[in-house]
Amino acid sequence: MPDANSLYGPLDPAPDAGWTQAPPRMGFFTDTSVCIGCKACEVACKEWNGVPDSGFDLLGMSYDNTGALTANSWRHVAFIEQPRPAGHRTAPFAGDPTGPATSPASAAVGAGTAPDTGTNPGLPPGRPEAAARMAAGPEFLGMPGAQPPGRGTGVQARTDFRWLMMSDVCKHCTHAACLDVCPTGSLFRTEFGTVVVQEDICNGCGYCISACPYGVIDQRKDDGRAWKCTLCYDRLGAGMTPACAQACPTESIQYGPLDELRERAAARVATLHERGVPEARLYGHDPTDGVGGDGAFFLLLDEPEVYGLPPDPVVTTRDLPKMWKRAGLAALAMAAATVAAFVGGSS
């Protein structure tokens, strides 16, 4: 039976696991508001950790060709396609310099209106259809066979397409149910507070898979063992940044001491709120939630369910002490009833 402290209540996971001189707890902060979906993190993770190729898989309903976290995908960049009302708010980064100023003609085209100059020297003569297309704005480039949401309803009611992108990963929970149920000790808590699978002593029982509240851990089909993100434990020991965070070109994935990351994340949310993004929120940052807070947490731009995340994750082994207690009481009651039956029958 694991230490009861690993099942509930606030704790510092590394000292609880027996590390007497543990360094600060390390983790990931993933800011989805600046994720561009390049999947550099997926590639870097595979290259450094020797994760097998997942193959080229078109899901048929998304540009996302990975689909989910698996034994062969320890980082997964999710593509969430959403229709959004056109002009529903001021652009969140409108105040940031992004390059040279836009010319009035380009701005008019981007807004879906042709410049009022009588003639357009940028178009070949005798091409009214080209002028009409320019006046209509950019052409929709969605999935094959798809139609742009709201097309034909007029400019006022037209809706645009929004991509929400999130690089998902193992959450390295404070209260890790996978640790509680592993019978071989294959899963262990590192001195950095992260959770790692030792594949050489994994017996493939699969208990950790059903215990994970996030559905992160997966078995590899060819050998049945469990695999997941290690937060590049070998790199951490050498003072290096995890491969995914090192490769991220926009610093969407940030690595560092967890306390510092939480402060940085709170400041980022406040900035987005000031810029007119009230839906920005943190997920997995709260040490008092059902898993004691995550070692890998996220800034989201919509509800967690939109990203395929549980809204209120709870460590699945939380009720084990009560369950064992009740089972013991039930066993005692049955034993007492059996003894009473025998004693009553003999008399």
XYZ file of C-alpha atoms in Angstrom:
347
model
C 0.000 0.000 0.000
C 1.563 3.353 -1.012
C 2.106 6.176 1.416
C -1.293 7.707 2.199
C 0.130 11.185 1.667
C 0.465 10.404 -2.047
C -3.304 9.991 -2.324
C -4.585 13.312 -1.057
C -3.659 16.652 0.514
C -1.102 19.312 -0.488
C 2.485 18.096 -0.554
C 5.843 18.644 -2.199
C 6.098 15.465 -4.263
C 9.881 14.953 -4.366
C 10.484 15.022 -0.564
C 7.358 12.886 -0.110
C 8.955 10.346 -2.452
C 12.091 10.222 -0.272
C 14.379 12.790 -1.893
C 15.953 14.519 1.116
C 17.862 17.196 -0.834
C 15.576 17.757 -3.780
C 16.099 20.756 -6.081
C 13.168 23.071 -6.863
C 10.272 21.332 -8.577
C 10.572 21.756 -12.343
C 7.819 21.760 -14.925
C 6.227 23.096 -18.094
C 4.038 26.120 -18.717
C 2.424 25.897 -22.153
C 0.989 29.184 -23.423
C -1.456 28.129 -26.142
C -2.089 31.748 -27.173
C 1.252 31.816 -29.006
C 1.307 28.222 -30.288
C 1.524 28.204 -34.110
C 0.993 24.446 -34.544
C 4.399 23.872 -36.132
C 4.843 20.544 -34.288
C 8.544 21.203 -33.734
C 8.037 19.962 -30.168
C 6.686 16.631 -31.429
C 9.663 16.137 -33.730
C 12.231 17.168 -31.101
C 10.667 14.808 -28.547
C 10.822 11.884 -30.957
C 14.382 12.601 -32.013
C 15.829 12.990 -28.530
C 13.947 10.136 -26.853
C 14.051 7.718 -29.771
C 10.249 7.516 -29.918
C 9.097 5.438 -32.915
C 7.489 7.105 -35.894
C 3.711 7.376 -35.577
C 3.218 7.158 -39.318
C 1.358 9.579 -41.545
C -2.262 9.462 -40.475
C -4.944 11.788 -41.836
C -7.854 11.868 -39.411
C -10.283 13.057 -42.061
C -11.714 15.838 -39.904
C -8.686 17.903 -38.953
C -5.235 18.979 -40.083
C -3.952 17.312 -36.913
C -2.201 14.125 -38.044
C -1.367 12.826 -34.549
C -4.802 12.776 -32.932
C -3.867 12.153 -29.300
C -1.108 11.401 -26.834
C 0.018 7.810 -27.358
C 2.944 5.534 -26.542
C 4.541 6.824 -29.750
C 3.496 10.480 -29.353
C 4.649 11.940 -26.033
C 3.877 15.462 -27.255
C 0.708 16.112 -29.231
C -0.125 19.428 -30.871
C -3.908 19.502 -30.940
C -5.654 21.480 -33.695
C -9.102 22.651 -32.592
C -11.012 24.233 -35.468
C -13.676 26.724 -34.417
C -15.990 29.121 -36.239
C -15.828 32.546 -34.616
C -17.979 35.656 -35.273
C -16.138 38.126 -37.498
C -15.093 41.220 -35.594
C -16.255 39.781 -32.281
C -13.568 41.711 -30.436
C -10.447 43.793 -30.834
C -7.448 41.729 -31.834
C -5.532 40.788 -28.642
C -2.167 41.770 -30.117
C -3.336 44.895 -31.932
C -1.029 47.066 -29.847
C 2.109 45.073 -30.599
C 4.436 46.013 -33.472
C 4.343 43.197 -36.019
C 6.180 44.727 -38.976
C 5.842 47.583 -41.443
C 2.644 49.575 -41.525
C -0.096 48.361 -43.869
C -0.910 50.527 -46.850
C -4.484 51.865 -47.195
C -5.026 49.732 -50.306
C -3.863 46.537 -48.578
C -5.907 47.345 -45.520
C -8.994 47.830 -47.687
C -8.474 44.477 -49.382
C -7.932 42.740 -46.041
C -11.163 44.248 -44.774
C -13.044 42.824 -47.754
C -13.556 46.143 -49.598
C -11.816 47.288 -52.750
C -10.127 50.708 -52.617
C -12.283 53.439 -54.104
C -9.941 54.603 -56.854
C -12.133 54.033 -59.892
C -9.560 51.685 -61.417
C -7.271 49.151 -59.840
C -3.825 49.148 -61.475
C -2.959 45.898 -59.737
C -5.476 43.936 -61.863
C -5.209 43.013 -65.526
C -7.540 45.026 -67.784
C -10.845 43.391 -68.629
C -10.871 41.143 -65.534
C -13.971 42.199 -63.570
C -14.169 38.743 -61.950
C -10.758 39.284 -60.373
C -11.897 42.622 -58.993
C -15.000 40.944 -57.602
C -12.927 38.276 -55.874
C -10.648 40.894 -54.352
C -13.641 42.867 -53.137
C -15.076 39.725 -51.555
C -11.968 39.255 -49.438
C -9.646 36.238 -49.028
C -10.883 32.920 -50.352
C -11.683 30.242 -47.786
C -8.972 27.584 -47.641
C -10.487 25.016 -45.323
C -10.575 21.235 -45.393
C -11.354 19.650 -48.796
C -15.068 19.676 -49.446
C -15.787 22.081 -46.601
C -17.553 25.396 -46.933
C -16.714 28.516 -44.935
C -19.044 28.958 -41.942
C -21.641 31.634 -42.612
C -20.834 32.113 -46.321
C -23.718 33.769 -48.103
C -25.184 35.382 -44.988
C -23.663 38.801 -45.561
C -20.761 40.626 -43.966
C -22.584 41.419 -40.720
C -23.446 37.778 -39.984
C -20.365 36.180 -41.546
C -18.231 33.986 -39.281
C -14.533 33.330 -39.521
C -12.533 30.220 -38.764
C -10.318 30.096 -35.671
C -7.686 27.537 -34.806
C -6.931 26.829 -31.167
C -3.640 24.984 -30.904
C -2.228 23.305 -27.824
C 0.861 21.184 -27.350
C -0.401 18.573 -24.919
C 1.829 16.421 -22.723
C 1.841 14.326 -19.531
C 0.796 16.546 -16.639
C 3.277 15.127 -14.064
C 0.609 15.411 -11.368
C 1.354 16.188 -7.744
C -0.977 13.338 -6.744
C -0.129 10.806 -9.440
C -2.529 7.875 -9.471
C -0.249 6.008 -11.892
C 2.391 5.890 -9.143
C -0.120 4.621 -6.598
C -1.251 1.635 -8.673
C 2.015 0.505 -10.290
C 2.823 -2.944 -8.809
C 6.443 -3.165 -9.987
C 7.794 0.296 -9.157
C 8.264 0.984 -12.846
C 6.830 4.458 -12.310
C 8.828 6.631 -9.939
C 9.028 10.241 -8.753
C 12.241 12.031 -9.687
C 14.088 14.589 -7.594
C 12.595 17.281 -9.853
C 9.044 16.265 -8.911
C 8.341 14.685 -12.322
C 6.961 11.193 -12.990
C 8.984 8.767 -15.136
C 8.340 5.250 -16.454
C 11.210 2.771 -16.263
C 10.296 0.664 -19.262
C 12.822 -2.069 -18.425
C 10.823 -3.165 -15.356
C 7.313 -2.431 -16.676
C 5.322 -5.676 -16.828
C 2.595 -4.270 -19.080
C -0.213 -4.711 -16.565
C -1.888 -1.500 -17.709
C -3.059 -0.374 -14.262
C -1.471 3.051 -14.762
C -3.400 3.554 -17.994
C -6.809 3.246 -16.363
C -5.664 5.216 -13.300
C -4.557 8.352 -15.178
C -7.343 10.997 -15.034
C -6.020 12.601 -18.233
C -5.697 9.491 -20.396
C -2.024 10.233 -21.011
C -0.294 6.875 -20.559
C -0.514 4.326 -23.366
C 0.799 0.861 -24.167
C 2.974 0.191 -27.183
C 1.350 -2.485 -29.307
C 4.479 -4.465 -30.111
C 5.569 -5.023 -26.486
C 2.634 -3.982 -24.249
C 4.704 -1.737 -21.981
C 3.583 1.723 -20.837
C 5.206 4.850 -22.255
C 4.799 8.582 -21.755
C 6.683 11.876 -21.441
C 9.633 11.789 -19.019
C 10.101 15.587 -19.141
C 13.506 14.627 -20.585
C 14.796 13.374 -17.232
C 18.231 12.667 -18.723
C 18.516 16.256 -19.939
C 17.333 17.704 -16.614
C 20.067 15.855 -14.763
C 22.632 17.496 -17.034
C 21.169 20.973 -16.516
C 19.648 21.080 -20.011
C 16.229 22.241 -21.174
C 13.787 19.514 -22.308
C 13.914 18.935 -26.057
C 10.385 20.174 -26.779
C 10.857 23.485 -24.967
C 14.272 23.924 -26.589
C 12.767 23.490 -30.059
C 9.661 25.677 -29.608
C 10.150 28.749 -31.848
C 7.538 30.944 -30.125
C 8.302 29.993 -26.499
C 4.826 28.563 -26.203
C 6.427 25.774 -24.145
C 8.326 27.237 -21.211
C 10.430 25.193 -18.788
C 11.665 26.146 -15.336
C 10.985 26.058 -11.588
C 7.263 25.515 -11.150
C 6.768 28.415 -8.738
C 8.348 30.843 -11.185
C 6.277 29.473 -14.056
C 3.063 29.979 -12.088
C 3.927 33.618 -11.434
C 4.805 34.127 -15.090
C 1.551 32.468 -16.183
C -0.571 34.630 -13.897
C 1.045 37.764 -15.328
C 0.434 36.516 -18.867
C -3.272 35.925 -18.181
C -3.582 39.419 -16.718
C -1.954 40.869 -19.849
C -4.348 39.007 -22.151
C -7.330 40.172 -20.116
C -6.142 43.757 -20.497
C -5.854 43.232 -24.255
C -9.444 42.114 -24.569
C -9.158 38.322 -24.236
C -11.395 37.635 -21.224
C -11.589 33.908 -21.984
C -7.873 33.384 -21.244
C -7.481 31.093 -18.234
C -5.001 28.750 -16.561
C -5.503 25.011 -16.337
C -3.672 22.666 -13.960
C -1.926 25.430 -12.000
C -3.937 25.212 -8.759
C -2.263 23.147 -5.978
C -5.661 22.673 -4.314
C -7.373 20.983 -7.269
C -8.225 17.286 -7.527
C -4.679 16.245 -8.458
C -2.789 18.713 -6.267
C -1.809 20.799 -9.269
C 0.092 19.707 -12.351
C 3.776 19.879 -13.094
C 2.779 20.741 -16.660
C 0.010 23.321 -16.839
C -1.537 25.421 -19.599
C -2.933 28.784 -20.579
C -6.140 28.104 -22.540
C -8.333 30.361 -24.662
C -11.536 28.373 -24.138
C -13.081 25.808 -21.815
C -10.885 22.753 -21.038
C -13.422 20.441 -22.682
C -12.794 22.190 -26.016
C -9.215 20.946 -25.862
C -10.241 17.454 -24.761
C -9.191 18.050 -21.143
C -11.310 17.046 -18.121
C -12.788 20.145 -16.430
C -12.247 18.869 -12.882
C -9.614 16.108 -12.844
C -9.413 14.065 -9.658
C -6.726 11.576 -8.679
C -8.431 8.246 -9.192
C -6.871 6.713 -6.068
C -8.169 9.440 -3.759
C -10.831 7.213 -2.195
C -8.646 4.121 -1.776
C -8.067 4.583 1.996
C -11.843 4.805 2.612
C -12.443 1.860 0.305
C -9.893 -0.319 2.119
C -11.357 0.706 5.458
C -14.875 -0.162 4.362
C -13.682 -3.437 2.868
C -11.998 -4.303 6.162
C -15.126 -3.500 8.151
C -17.218 -5.597 5.758
C -14.798 -8.511 6.104
C -14.950 -8.283 9.906
C -18.736 -8.172 9.796
C -18.873 -11.285 7.584
C -16.410 -13.102 9.830
C -18.470 -12.208 12.911
C -21.665 -13.386 11.207
C -20.003 -16.659 10.224
C -18.766 -17.290 13.787
C -22.199 -16.454 15.196
C -23.829 -18.899 12.780
C -21.509 -21.717 13.780
C -21.865 -21.012 17.480
C -25.644 -20.808 17.197
C -25.810 -24.029 15.177
C -23.674 -26.009 17.623
C -25.759 -24.988 20.608
